[in-house]
Tab-separated table of C-alpha atoms and ligand atoms in Angstrom:
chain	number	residue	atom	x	y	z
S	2	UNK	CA	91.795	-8.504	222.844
S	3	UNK	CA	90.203	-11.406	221.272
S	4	UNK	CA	87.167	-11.273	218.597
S	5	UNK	CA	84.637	-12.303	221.353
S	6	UNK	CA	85.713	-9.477	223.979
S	7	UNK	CA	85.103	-6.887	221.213
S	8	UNK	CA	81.948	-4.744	221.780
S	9	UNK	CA	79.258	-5.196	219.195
S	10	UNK	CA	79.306	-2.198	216.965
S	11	UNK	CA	75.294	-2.476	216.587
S	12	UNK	CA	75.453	-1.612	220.344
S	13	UNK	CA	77.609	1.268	219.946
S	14	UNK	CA	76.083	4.951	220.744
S	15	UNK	CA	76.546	8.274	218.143
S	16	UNK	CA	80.082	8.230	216.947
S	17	UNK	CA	80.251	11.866	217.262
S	18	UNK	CA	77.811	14.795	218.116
S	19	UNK	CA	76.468	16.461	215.182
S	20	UNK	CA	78.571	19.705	214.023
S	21	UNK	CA	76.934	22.605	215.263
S	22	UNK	CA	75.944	25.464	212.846
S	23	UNK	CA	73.504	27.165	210.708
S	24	UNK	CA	71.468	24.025	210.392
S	25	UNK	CA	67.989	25.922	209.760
S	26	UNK	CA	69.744	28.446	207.043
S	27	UNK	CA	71.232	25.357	205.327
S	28	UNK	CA	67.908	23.465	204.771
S	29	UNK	CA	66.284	26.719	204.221
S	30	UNK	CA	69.092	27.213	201.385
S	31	UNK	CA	68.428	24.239	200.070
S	32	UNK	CA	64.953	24.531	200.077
S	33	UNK	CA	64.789	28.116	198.101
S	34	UNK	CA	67.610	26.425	195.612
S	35	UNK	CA	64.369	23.786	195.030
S	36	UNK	CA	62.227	26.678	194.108
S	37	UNK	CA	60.588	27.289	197.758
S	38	UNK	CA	57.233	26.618	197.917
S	39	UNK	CA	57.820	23.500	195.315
S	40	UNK	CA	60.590	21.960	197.589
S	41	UNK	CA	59.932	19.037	199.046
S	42	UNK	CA	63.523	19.546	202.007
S	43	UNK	CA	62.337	19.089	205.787
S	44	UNK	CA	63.251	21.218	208.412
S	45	UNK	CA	64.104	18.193	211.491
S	46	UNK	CA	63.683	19.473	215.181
S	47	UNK	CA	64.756	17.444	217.524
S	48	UNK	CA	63.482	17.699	221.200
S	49	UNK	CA	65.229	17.682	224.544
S	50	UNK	CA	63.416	14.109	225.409
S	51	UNK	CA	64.131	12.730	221.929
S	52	UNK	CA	61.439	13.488	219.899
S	53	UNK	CA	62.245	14.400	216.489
S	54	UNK	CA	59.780	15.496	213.695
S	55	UNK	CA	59.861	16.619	210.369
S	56	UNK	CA	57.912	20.000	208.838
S	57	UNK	CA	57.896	20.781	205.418
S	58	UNK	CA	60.122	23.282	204.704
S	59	UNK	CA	58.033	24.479	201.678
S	60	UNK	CA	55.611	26.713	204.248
S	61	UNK	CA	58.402	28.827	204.861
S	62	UNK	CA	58.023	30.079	201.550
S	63	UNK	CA	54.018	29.777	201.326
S	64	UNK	CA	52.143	32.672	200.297
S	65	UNK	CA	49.269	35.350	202.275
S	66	UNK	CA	46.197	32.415	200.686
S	67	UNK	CA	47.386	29.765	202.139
S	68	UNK	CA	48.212	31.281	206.107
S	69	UNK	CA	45.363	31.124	208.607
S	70	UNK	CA	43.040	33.278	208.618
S	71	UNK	CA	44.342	34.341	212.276
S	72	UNK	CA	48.128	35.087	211.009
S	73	UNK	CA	46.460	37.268	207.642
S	74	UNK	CA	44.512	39.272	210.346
S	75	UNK	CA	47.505	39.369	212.076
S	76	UNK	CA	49.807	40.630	209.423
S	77	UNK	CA	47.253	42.942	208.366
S	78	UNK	CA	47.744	45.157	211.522
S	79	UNK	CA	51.610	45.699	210.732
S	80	UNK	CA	52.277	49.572	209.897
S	81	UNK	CA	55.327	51.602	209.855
S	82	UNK	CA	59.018	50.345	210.444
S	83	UNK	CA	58.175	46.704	211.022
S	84	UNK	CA	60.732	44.371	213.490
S	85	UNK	CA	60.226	40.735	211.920
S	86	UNK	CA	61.877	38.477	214.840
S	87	UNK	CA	63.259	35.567	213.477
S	88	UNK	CA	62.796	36.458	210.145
S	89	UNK	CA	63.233	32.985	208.366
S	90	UNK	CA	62.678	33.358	204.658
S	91	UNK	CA	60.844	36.285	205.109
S	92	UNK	CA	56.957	35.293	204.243
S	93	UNK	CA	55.623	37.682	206.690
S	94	UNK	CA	58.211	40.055	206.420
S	95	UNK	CA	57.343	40.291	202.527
S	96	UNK	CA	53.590	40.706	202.822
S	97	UNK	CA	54.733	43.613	205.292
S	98	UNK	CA	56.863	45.099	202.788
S	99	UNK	CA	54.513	44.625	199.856
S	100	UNK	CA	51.796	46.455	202.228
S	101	UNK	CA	54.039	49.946	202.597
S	102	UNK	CA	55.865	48.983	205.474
S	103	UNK	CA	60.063	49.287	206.203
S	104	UNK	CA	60.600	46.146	207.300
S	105	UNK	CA	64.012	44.701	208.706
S	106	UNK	CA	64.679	41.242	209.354
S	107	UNK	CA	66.447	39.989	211.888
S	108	UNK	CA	67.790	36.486	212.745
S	109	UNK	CA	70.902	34.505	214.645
S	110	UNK	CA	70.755	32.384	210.919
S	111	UNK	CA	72.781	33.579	208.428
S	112	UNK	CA	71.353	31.201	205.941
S	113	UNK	CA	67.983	32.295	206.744
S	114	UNK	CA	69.011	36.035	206.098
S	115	UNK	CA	70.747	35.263	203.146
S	116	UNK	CA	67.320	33.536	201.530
S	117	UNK	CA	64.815	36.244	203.196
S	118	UNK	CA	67.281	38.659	200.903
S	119	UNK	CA	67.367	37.092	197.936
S	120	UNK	CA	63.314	37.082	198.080
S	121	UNK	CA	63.501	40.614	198.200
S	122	UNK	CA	63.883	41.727	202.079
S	123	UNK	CA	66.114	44.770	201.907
S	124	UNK	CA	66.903	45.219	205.249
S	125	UNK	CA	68.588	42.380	207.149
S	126	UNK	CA	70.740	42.127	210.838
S	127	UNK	CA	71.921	38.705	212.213
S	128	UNK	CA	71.574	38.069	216.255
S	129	UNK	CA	69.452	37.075	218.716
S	130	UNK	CA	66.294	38.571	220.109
S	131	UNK	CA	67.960	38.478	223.215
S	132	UNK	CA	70.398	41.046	221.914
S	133	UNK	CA	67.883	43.325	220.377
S	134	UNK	CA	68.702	46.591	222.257
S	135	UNK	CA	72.507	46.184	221.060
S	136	UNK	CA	71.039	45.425	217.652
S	137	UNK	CA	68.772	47.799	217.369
S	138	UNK	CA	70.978	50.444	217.981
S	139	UNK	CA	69.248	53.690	217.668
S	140	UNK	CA	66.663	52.443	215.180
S	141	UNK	CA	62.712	52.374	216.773
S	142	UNK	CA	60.104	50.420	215.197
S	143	UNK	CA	56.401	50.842	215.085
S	144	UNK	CA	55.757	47.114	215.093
S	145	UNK	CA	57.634	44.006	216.069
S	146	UNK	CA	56.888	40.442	214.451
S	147	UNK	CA	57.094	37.316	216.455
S	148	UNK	CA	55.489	35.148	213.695
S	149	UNK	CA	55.542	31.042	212.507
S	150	UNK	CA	54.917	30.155	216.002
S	151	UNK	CA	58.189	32.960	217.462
S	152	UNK	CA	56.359	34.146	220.250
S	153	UNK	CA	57.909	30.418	221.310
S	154	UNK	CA	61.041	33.027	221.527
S	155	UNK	CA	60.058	34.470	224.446
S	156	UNK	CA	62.092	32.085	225.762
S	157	UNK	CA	60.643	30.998	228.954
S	158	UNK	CA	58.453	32.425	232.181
S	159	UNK	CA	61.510	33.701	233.535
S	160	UNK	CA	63.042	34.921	230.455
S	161	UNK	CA	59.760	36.131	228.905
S	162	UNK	CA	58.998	39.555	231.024
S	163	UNK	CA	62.941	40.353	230.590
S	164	UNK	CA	62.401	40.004	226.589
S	165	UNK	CA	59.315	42.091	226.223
S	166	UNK	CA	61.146	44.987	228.514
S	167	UNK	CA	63.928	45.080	225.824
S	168	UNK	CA	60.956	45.064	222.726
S	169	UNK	CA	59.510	47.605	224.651
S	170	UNK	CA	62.759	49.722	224.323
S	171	UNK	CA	63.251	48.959	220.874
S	172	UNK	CA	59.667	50.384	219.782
S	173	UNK	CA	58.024	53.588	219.467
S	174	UNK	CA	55.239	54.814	221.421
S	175	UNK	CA	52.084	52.978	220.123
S	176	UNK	CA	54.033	50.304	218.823
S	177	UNK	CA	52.786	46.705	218.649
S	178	UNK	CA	53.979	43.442	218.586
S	179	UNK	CA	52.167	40.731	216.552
S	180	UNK	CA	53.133	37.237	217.197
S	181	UNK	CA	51.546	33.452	217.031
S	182	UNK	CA	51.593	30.159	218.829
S	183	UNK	CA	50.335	27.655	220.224
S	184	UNK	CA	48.217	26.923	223.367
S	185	UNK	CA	50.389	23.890	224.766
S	186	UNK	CA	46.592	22.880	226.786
S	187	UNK	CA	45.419	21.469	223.095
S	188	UNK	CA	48.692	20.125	222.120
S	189	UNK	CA	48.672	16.792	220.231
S	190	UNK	CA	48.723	13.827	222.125
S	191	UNK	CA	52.505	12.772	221.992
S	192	UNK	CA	53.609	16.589	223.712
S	193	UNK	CA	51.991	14.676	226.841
S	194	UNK	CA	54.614	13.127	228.120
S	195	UNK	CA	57.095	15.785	227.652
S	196	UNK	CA	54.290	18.424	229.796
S	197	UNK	CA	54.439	15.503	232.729
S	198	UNK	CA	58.197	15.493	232.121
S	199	UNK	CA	58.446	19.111	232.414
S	200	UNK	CA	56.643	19.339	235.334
S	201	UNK	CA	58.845	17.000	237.323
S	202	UNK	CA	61.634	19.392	236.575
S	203	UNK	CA	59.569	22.704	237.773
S	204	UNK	CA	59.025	23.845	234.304
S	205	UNK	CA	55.712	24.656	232.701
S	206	UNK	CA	54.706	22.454	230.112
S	207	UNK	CA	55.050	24.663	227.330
S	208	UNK	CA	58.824	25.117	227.943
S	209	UNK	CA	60.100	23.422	225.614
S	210	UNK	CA	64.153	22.771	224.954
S	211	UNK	CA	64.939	22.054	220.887
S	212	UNK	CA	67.549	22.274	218.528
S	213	UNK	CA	67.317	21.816	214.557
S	214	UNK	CA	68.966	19.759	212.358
S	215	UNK	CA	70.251	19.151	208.811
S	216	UNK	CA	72.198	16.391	208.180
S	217	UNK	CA	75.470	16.169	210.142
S	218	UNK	CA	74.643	20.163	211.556
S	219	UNK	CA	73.090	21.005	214.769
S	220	UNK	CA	71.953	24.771	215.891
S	221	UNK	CA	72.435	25.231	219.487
S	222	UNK	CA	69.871	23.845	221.740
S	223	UNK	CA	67.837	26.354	222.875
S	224	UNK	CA	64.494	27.240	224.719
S	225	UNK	CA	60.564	27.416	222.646
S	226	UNK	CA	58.183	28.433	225.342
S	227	UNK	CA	54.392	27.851	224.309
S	228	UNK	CA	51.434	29.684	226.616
S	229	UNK	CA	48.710	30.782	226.244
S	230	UNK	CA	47.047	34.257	225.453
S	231	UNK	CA	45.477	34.005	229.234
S	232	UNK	CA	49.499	33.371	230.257
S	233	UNK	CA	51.205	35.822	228.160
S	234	UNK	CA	48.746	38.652	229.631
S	235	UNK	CA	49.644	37.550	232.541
S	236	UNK	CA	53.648	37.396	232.029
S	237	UNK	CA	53.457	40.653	229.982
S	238	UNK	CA	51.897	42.596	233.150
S	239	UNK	CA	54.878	45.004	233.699
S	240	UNK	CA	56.461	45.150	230.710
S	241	UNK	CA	54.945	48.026	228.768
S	242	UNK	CA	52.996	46.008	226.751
S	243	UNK	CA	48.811	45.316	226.661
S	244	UNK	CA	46.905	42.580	224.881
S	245	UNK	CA	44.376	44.344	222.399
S	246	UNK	CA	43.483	41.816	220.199
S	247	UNK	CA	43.628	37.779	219.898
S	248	UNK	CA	41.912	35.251	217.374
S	249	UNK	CA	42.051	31.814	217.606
S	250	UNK	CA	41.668	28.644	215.337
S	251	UNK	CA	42.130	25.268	217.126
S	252	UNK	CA	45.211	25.014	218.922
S	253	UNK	CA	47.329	28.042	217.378
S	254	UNK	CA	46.397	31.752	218.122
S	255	UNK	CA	47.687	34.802	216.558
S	256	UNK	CA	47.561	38.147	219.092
S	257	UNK	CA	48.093	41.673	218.942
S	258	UNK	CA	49.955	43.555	221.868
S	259	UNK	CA	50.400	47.331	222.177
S	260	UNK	CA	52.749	49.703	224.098
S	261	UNK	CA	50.657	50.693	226.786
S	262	UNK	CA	52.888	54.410	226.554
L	13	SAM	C1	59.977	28.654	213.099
L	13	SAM	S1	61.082	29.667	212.180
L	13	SAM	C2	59.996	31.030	211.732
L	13	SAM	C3	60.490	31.824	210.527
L	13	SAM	C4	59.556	32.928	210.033
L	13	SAM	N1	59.127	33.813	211.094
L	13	SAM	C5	58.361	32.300	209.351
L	13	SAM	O1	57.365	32.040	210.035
L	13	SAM	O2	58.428	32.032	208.160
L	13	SAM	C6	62.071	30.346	213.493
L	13	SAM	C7	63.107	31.381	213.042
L	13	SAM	O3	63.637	32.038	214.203
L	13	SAM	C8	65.050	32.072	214.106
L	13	SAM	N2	65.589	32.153	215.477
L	13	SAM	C9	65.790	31.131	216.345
L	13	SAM	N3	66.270	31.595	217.507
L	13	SAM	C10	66.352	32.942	217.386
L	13	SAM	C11	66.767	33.987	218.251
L	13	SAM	N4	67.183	33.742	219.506
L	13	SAM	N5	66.716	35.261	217.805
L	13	SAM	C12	66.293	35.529	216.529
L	13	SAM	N6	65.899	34.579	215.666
L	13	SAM	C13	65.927	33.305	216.084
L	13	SAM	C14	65.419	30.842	213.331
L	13	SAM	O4	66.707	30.934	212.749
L	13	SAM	C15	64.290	30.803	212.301
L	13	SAM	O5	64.589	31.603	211.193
């Protein structure tokens, strides 16, 4: 091989694929190690058409003055033994705590349990929401959290009813579940693209694919679903579960469900 036949390296793709693991627990971490709310670390997700942004990973730590007023009203409703889904650092599940509740946090990050402790959550149990009946065990809980945009955790339209069944059997009679999101209709202007692109695969333009990242780690890709409160009425028909209260404020809305049994 002579000098001249040799590809350009410029030209060359990733060497590798990023390491997968706990890349959301390791920048949040990181980010409590900087004193939380001061630090300035970015939580990167990347998107399945290649669109990566950056969000501050200091709002994972922000306190009850500085959340919407839809998520305070939100958080306000929590009672009893509180479910927070995708825990994180724990700045809902705190509030809940510091307003009587039990709460338990759950999470597939390790990282993000380990922080959400360490900020006082007592109770803590890594997995998926899409294990919740195995990790729920016995345990019932008055209300379930699906907050800092987790309602996205539903998954998709087709996973979505299937989730809310097994929430359903993991709460109490007259339990609710309190979650946020976004509507993906008043979505910024760059999301359009990916809603035409979604369509032309049969998918609904909220269903989105992402994975974070931080640094050489990758978490698994996996599916964000955005709808709307009109749409998750509809996909919750069913399930157990009634819409009894939503508020709005431009494109995010925070909404109440309750056990209809
Ligand atoms: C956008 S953050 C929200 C964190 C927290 N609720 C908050 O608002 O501060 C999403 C969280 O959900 C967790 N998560 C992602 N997929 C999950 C799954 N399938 N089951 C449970 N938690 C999950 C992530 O590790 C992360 O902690």
């Amino acid at each position: 091989v002579t000098g001249t036949d040799r590809e350009p390296a410029v030209h060359r793709p990733l060497a590798r694929e990023p390491r997968q693991g706990d890349a959301f627990g390791q920048m949040l971490l990181q980010a409590y190690a900087d004193g939380g709310a001061e630090s300035a670390e970015s939580e990167i997700v990347e998107r399945d058409d290649g669109l990566v942004v950056a969000l501050p990973g200091a709002a994972y730590f922000a306190p009850p003055d500085s959340w919407s007023p839809p998520v305070r009203w939100a958080v306000a409703q929590a009672r009893g033994r509180v479910l927070d889904v995708g825990v994180g650092a724990g700045r809902y599940a705190l509030e809940a705590q510091r307003q009587g509740c039990a709460v338990t946090g759950l999470d597939v990050s390790a990282g993000a349990l380990d922080v959400s402790g360490r900020c006082g959550l007592g109770r803590l149990r890594q997995g998926s929401v899409h294990d919740v009946v195995e990790v729920a065990g016995d345990d019932r809980y008055d209300t379930v959290f699906m907050l800092g945009q987790n309602l996205a955790l539903l998954g998709s339209p087709d996973a979505a009813p299937h989730v809310l069944r097994m929430l359903h059997r993991v709460t109490a009679p007259g339990g609710l579940l309190i979650g946020d999101s976004r509507d993906p209709a008043v979505q910024e202007a760059h999301h359009r693209d990916y809603f035409r692109f979604n369509r032309s695969r049969g998918r609904w333009p909220g269903h989105f694919t992402i994975r974070d990242r931080y640094r050489d780690l990758a978490t698994p890709w996996f599916d964000y679903f955005f709808c709307t409160p009109d749409e998750l009425i509809g996909l919750s028909a069913g399930t157990g579960w009634e819409q009894v209260g939503v508020k709005t404020r431009g494109a995010t809305y925070a909404v109440v469900l309750r056990r209809t049994d």
